[in-house]
mmCIF file of C-alpha atoms and ligand atoms in Angstrom:
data_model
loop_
_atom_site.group_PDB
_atom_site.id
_atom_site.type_symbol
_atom_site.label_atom_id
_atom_site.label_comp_id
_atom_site.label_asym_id
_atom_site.label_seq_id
_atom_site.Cartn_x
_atom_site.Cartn_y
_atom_site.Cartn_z
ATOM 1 C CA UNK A 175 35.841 15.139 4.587
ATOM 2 C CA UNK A 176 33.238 14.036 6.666
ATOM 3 C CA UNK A 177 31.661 10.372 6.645
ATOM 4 C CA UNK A 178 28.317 10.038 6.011
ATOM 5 C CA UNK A 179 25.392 8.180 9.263
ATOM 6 C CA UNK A 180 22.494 6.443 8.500
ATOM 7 C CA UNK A 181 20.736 6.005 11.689
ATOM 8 C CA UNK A 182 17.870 3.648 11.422
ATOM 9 C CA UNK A 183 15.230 4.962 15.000
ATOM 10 C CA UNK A 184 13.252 2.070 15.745
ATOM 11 C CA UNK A 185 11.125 4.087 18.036
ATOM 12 C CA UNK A 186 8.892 1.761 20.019
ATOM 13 C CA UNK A 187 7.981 -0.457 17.003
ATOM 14 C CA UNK A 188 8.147 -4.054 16.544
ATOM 15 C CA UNK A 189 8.758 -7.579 18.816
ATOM 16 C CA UNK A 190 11.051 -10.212 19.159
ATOM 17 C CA UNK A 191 10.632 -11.865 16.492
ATOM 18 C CA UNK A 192 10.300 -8.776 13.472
ATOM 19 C CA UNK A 193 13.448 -7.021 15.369
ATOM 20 C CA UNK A 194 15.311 -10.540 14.599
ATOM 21 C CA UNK A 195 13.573 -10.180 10.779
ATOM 22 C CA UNK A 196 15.174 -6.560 10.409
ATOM 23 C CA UNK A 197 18.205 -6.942 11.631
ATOM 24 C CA UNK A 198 19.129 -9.638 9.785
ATOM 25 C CA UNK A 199 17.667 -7.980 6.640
ATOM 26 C CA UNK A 200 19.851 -5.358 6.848
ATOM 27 C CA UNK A 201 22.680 -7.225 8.072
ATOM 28 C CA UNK A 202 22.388 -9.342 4.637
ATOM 29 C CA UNK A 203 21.661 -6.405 2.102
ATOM 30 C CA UNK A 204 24.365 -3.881 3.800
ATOM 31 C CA UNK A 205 26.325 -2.663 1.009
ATOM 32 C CA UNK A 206 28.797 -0.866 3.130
ATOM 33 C CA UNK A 207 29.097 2.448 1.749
ATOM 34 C CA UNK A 208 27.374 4.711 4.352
ATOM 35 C CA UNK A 209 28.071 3.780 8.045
ATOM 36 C CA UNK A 210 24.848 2.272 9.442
ATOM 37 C CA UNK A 211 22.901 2.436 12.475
ATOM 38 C CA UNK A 212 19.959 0.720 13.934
ATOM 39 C CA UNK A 213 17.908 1.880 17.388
ATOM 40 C CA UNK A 214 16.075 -1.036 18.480
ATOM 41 C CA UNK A 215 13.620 -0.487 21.704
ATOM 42 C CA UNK A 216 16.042 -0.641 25.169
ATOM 43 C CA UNK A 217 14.516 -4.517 25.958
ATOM 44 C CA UNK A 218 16.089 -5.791 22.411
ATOM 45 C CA UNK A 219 20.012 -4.134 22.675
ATOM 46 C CA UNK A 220 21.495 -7.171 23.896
ATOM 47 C CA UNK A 221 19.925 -9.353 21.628
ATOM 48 C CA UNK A 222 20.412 -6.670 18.668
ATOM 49 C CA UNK A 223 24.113 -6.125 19.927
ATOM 50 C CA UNK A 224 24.700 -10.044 19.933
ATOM 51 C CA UNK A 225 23.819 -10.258 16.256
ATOM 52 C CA UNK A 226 25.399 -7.495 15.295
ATOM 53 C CA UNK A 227 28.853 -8.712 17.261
ATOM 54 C CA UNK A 228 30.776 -9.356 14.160
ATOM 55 C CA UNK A 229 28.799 -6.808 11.506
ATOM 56 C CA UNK A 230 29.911 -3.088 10.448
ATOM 57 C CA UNK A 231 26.631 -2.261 11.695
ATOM 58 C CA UNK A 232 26.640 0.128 15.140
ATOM 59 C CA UNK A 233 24.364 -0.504 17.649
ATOM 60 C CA UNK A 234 22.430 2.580 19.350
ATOM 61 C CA UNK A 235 20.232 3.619 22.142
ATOM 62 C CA UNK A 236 16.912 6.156 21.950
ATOM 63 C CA UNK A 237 17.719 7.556 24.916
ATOM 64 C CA UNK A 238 20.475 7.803 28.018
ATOM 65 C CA UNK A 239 20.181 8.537 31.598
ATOM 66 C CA UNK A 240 21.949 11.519 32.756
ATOM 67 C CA UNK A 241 23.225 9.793 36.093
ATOM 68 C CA UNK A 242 25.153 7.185 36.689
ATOM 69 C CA UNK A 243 23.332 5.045 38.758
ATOM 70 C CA UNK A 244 21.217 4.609 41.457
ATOM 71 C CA UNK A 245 17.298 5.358 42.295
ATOM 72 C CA UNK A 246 16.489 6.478 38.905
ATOM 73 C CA UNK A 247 13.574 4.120 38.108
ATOM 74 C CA UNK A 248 12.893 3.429 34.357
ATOM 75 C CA UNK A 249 16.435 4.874 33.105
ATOM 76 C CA UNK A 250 19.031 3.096 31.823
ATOM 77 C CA UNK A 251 22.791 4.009 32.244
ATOM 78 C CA UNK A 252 25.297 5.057 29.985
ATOM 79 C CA UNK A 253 27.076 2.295 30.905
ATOM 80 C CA UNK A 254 24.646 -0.015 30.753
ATOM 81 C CA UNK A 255 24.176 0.731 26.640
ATOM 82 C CA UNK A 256 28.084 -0.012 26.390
ATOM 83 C CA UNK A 257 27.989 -3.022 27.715
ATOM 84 C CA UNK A 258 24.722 -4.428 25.086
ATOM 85 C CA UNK A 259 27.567 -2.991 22.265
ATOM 86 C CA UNK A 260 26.085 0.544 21.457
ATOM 87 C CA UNK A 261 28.259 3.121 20.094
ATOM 88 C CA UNK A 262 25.634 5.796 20.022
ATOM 89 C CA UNK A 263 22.500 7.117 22.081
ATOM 90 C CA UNK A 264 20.010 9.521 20.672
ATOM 91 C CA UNK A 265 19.579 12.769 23.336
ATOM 92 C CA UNK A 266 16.709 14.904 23.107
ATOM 93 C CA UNK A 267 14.635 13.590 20.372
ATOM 94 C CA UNK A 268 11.291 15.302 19.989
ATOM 95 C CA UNK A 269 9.019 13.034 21.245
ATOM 96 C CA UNK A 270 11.201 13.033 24.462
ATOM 97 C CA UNK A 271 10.876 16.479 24.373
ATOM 98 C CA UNK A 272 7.243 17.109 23.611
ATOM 99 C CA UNK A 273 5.361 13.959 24.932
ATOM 100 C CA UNK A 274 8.050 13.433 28.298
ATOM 101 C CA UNK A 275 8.579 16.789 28.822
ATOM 102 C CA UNK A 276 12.297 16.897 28.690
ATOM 103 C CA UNK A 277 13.985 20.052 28.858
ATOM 104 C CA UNK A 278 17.202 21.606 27.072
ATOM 105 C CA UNK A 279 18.859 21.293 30.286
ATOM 106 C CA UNK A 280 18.336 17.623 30.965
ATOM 107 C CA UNK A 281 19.012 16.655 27.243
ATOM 108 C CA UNK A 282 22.225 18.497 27.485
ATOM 109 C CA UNK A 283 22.903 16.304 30.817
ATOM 110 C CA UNK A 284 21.943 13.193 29.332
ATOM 111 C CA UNK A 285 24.926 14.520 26.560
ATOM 112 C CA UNK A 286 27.078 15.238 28.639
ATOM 113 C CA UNK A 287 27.098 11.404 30.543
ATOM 114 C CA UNK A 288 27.126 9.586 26.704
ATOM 115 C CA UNK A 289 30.231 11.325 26.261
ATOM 116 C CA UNK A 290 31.728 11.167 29.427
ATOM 117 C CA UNK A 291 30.671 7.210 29.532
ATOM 118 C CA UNK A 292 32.157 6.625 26.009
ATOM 119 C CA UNK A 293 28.605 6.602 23.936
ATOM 120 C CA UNK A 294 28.540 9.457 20.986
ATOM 121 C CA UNK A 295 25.471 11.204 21.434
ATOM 122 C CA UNK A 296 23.092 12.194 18.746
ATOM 123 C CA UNK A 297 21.683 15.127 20.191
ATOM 124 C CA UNK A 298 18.234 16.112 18.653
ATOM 125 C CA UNK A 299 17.360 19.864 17.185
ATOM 126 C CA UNK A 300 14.304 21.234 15.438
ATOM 127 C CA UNK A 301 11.464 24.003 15.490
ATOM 128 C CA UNK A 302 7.731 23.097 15.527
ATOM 129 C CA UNK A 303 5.574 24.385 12.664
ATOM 130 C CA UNK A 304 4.079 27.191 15.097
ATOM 131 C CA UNK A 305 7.731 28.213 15.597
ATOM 132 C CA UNK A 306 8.744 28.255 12.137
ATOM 133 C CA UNK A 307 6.041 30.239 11.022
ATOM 134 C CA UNK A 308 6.874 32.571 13.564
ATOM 135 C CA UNK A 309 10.058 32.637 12.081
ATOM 136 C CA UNK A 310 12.432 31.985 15.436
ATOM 137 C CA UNK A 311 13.361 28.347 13.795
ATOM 138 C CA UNK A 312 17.511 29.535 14.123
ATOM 139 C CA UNK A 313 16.689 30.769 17.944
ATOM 140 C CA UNK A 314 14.788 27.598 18.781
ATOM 141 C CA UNK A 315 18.031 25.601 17.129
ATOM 142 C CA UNK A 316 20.402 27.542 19.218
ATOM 143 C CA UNK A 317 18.880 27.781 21.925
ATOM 144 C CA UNK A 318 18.780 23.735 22.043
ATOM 145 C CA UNK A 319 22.413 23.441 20.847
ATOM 146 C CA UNK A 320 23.452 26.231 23.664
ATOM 147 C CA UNK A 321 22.023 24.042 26.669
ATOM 148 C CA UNK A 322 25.216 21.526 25.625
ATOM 149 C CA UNK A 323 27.347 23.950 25.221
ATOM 150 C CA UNK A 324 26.611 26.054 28.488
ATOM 151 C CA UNK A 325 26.829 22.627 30.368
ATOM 152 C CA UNK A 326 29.940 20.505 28.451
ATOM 153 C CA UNK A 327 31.632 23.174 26.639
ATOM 154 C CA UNK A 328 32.200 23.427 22.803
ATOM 155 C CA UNK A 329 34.673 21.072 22.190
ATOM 156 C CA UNK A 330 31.937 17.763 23.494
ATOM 157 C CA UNK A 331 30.258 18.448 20.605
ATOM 158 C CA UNK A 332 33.261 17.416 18.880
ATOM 159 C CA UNK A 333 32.621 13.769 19.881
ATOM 160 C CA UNK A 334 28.956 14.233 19.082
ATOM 161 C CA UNK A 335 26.207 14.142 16.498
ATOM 162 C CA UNK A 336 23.574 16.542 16.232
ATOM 163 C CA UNK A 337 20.189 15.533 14.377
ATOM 164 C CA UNK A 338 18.480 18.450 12.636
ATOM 165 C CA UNK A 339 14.780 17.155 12.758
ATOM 166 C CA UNK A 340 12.207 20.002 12.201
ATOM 167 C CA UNK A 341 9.375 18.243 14.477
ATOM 168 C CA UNK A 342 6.628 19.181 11.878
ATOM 169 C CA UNK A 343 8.669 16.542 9.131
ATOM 170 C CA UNK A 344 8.495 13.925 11.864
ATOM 171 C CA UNK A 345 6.448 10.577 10.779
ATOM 172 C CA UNK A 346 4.180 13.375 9.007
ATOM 173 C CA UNK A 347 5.399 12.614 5.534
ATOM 174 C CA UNK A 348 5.764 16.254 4.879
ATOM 175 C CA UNK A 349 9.879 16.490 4.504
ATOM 176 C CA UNK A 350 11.809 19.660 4.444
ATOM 177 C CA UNK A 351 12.932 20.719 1.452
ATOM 178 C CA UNK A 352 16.540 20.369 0.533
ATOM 179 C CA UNK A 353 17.412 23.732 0.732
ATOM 180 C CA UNK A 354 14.784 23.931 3.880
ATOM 181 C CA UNK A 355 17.150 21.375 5.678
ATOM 182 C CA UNK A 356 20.455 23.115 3.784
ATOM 183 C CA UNK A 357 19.790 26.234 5.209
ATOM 184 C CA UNK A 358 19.357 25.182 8.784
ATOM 185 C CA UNK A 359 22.490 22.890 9.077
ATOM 186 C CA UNK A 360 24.665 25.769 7.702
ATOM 187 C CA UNK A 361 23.066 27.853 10.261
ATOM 188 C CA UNK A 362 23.990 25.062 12.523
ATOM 189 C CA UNK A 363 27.637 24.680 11.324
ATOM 190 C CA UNK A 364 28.317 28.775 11.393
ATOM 191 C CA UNK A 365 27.238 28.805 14.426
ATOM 192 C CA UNK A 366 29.436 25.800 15.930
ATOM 193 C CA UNK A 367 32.068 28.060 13.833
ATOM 194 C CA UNK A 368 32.177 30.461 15.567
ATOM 195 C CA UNK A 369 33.766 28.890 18.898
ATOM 196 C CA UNK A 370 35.709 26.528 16.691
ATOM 197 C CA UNK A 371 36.155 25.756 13.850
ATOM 198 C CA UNK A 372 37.443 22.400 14.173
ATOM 199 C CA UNK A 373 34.496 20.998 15.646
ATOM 200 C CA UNK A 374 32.087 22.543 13.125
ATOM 201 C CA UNK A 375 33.994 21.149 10.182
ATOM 202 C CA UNK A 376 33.860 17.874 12.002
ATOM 203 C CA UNK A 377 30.980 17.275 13.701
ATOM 204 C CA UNK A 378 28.434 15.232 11.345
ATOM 205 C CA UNK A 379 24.526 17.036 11.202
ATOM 206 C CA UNK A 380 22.245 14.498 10.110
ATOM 207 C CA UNK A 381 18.662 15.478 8.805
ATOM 208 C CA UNK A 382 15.714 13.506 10.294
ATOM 209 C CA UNK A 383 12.364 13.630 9.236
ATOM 210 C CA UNK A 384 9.924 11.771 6.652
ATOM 211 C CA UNK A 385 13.251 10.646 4.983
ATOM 212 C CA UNK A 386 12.455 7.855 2.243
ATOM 213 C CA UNK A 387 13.843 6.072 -0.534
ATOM 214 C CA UNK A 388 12.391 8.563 -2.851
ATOM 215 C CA UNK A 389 13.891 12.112 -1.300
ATOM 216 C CA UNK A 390 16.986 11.002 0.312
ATOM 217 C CA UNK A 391 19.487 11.360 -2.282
ATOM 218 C CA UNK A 392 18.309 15.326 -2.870
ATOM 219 C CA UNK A 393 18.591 15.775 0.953
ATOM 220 C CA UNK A 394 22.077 13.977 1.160
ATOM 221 C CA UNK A 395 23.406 15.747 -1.502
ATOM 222 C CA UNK A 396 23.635 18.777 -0.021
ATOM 223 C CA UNK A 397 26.638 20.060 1.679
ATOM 224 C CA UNK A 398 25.731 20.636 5.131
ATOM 225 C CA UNK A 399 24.049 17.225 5.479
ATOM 226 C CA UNK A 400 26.093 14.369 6.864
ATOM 227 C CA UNK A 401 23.214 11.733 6.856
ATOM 228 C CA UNK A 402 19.987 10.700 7.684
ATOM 229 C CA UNK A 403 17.831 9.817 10.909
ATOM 230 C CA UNK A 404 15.241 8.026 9.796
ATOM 231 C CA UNK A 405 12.160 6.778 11.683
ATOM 232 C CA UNK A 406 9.514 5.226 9.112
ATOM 233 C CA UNK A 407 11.529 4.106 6.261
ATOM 234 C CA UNK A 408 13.855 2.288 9.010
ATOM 235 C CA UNK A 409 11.085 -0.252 9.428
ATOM 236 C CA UNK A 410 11.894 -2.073 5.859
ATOM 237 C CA UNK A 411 14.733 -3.131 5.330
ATOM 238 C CA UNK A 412 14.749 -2.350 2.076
ATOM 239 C CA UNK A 413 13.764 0.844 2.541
ATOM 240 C CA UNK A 414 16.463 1.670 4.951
ATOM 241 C CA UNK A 415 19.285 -0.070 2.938
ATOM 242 C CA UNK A 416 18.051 1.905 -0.380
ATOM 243 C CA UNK A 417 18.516 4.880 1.544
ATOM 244 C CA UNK A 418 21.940 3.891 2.842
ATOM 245 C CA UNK A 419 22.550 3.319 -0.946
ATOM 246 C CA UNK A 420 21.743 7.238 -1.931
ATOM 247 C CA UNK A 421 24.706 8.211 0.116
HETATM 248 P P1 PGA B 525 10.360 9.753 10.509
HETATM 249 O O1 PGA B 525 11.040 9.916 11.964
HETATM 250 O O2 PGA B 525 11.460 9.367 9.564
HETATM 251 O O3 PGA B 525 9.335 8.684 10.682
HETATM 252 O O4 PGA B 525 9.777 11.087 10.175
HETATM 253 C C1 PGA B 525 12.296 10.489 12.111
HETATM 254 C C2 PGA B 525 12.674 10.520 13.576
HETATM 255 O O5 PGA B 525 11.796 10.682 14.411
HETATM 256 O O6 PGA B 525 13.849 10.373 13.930
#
């Protein structure tokens, strides 16, 4: 039986002082039935790690360099993340992707150091609304999922996380459906299946996009869906623990 994620993705929201407000928000009102998550920006992970030293709450990065070190101005090393406390880095999130121009390949790099560097990735999947209406959303999926594969090798995405996050559900308010988002993680799952099935009955698929207090339990409910990465609603606390609570 798989455990259930909820990964709160700061994005670049917030400052010092409302990062401080949230944390401890959650930290106070954490129920402790899912597993929780929080992304703050890069420039708050120590302080976020410090105060969440002694919590059930993991710590996690929005991104991770694909090299180790050296000349590679504006990145920040697996390594690096470990040592602020995070357990997790997001790979390959769609904003990367669209707005930074990151490709499958480099995604699957940045992958392939988190898990080579100790950090579980949570490596980012979904179609645009152009390429769902053209009805290639599985290809697009695979195609994403194959880059890590290809580089790493099935059995990496046994200590991984994938995020199925159809960009057009992204901070748009319009969600997938349940059996939208169903339909695409069993796709996801078969697939995985396919090489082995080990890893595709343990890797946890979380669904991201316009998750809320109000359509979260539907969404978690469904079989394929191990969790939620959620952007918006991670900005309240209250919204973020109520999720946490429809687990
Ligand atoms: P959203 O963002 O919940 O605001 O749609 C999700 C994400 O980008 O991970």
């Amino acid at each position: 039986m798989r455990s259930s994620l909820i990964a709160g993705n700061w994005k670049m929201n917030g400052n010092l002082q409302s990062v401080v407000e949230l944390v401890e928000g959650i930290k106070a009102g954490n129920a402790g039935k899912a597993e929780l998550a929080i992304f703050p920006p890069a420039v708050f992970l120590m302080k976020v790690g410090g105060m969440l030293a002694e919590s059930e709450i993991a710590l996690g990065a929005q991104n991770v360099c694909d090299q180790e070190a050296g000349a590679f101005t504006g990145e920040i090393a697996a390594s690096m993340l470990r040592e602020c406390g995070c357990r997790y880095a997001l790979a390959g999130h769609s904003e990367r992707r669209s707005l930074y121009q990151e490709t499958d390949q480099l995604v699957a790099a940045r992958c392939a150091m988190a898990v080579a560097s100790g950090i579980i990735p949570i490596l980012c999947v979904g179609e645009t609304l152009q390429e769902r209406e053209q009805g290639i959303t599985e290809d697009v999926v695979a195609r994403q999922i194959d880059a890590v594969i290809n580089l790493s090798g099935i059995a990496s995405l046994g200590q991984a996380i994938i995020a199925y996050e159809p960009v057009w559900a992204i901070g748009t308010g319009k969600v997938a459906t349940p059996d939208q988002a169903q339909e695409v993680h069993a796709f996801i799952r078969g697939k995985l299946a396919r090489l082995n099935a080990d890893v595709a009955e343990k890797v946890q698929i979380l669904y991201g996009g316009s998750m809320n207090p109000s359509n979260a339990a539907e969404l978690l409910s469904q079989a394929d869906i191990d969790g939620g990465l959620i952007g918006g609603a991670s900005l309240k606390a209250d919204d973020f623990l109520t999720i946490a609570q429809a687990v």
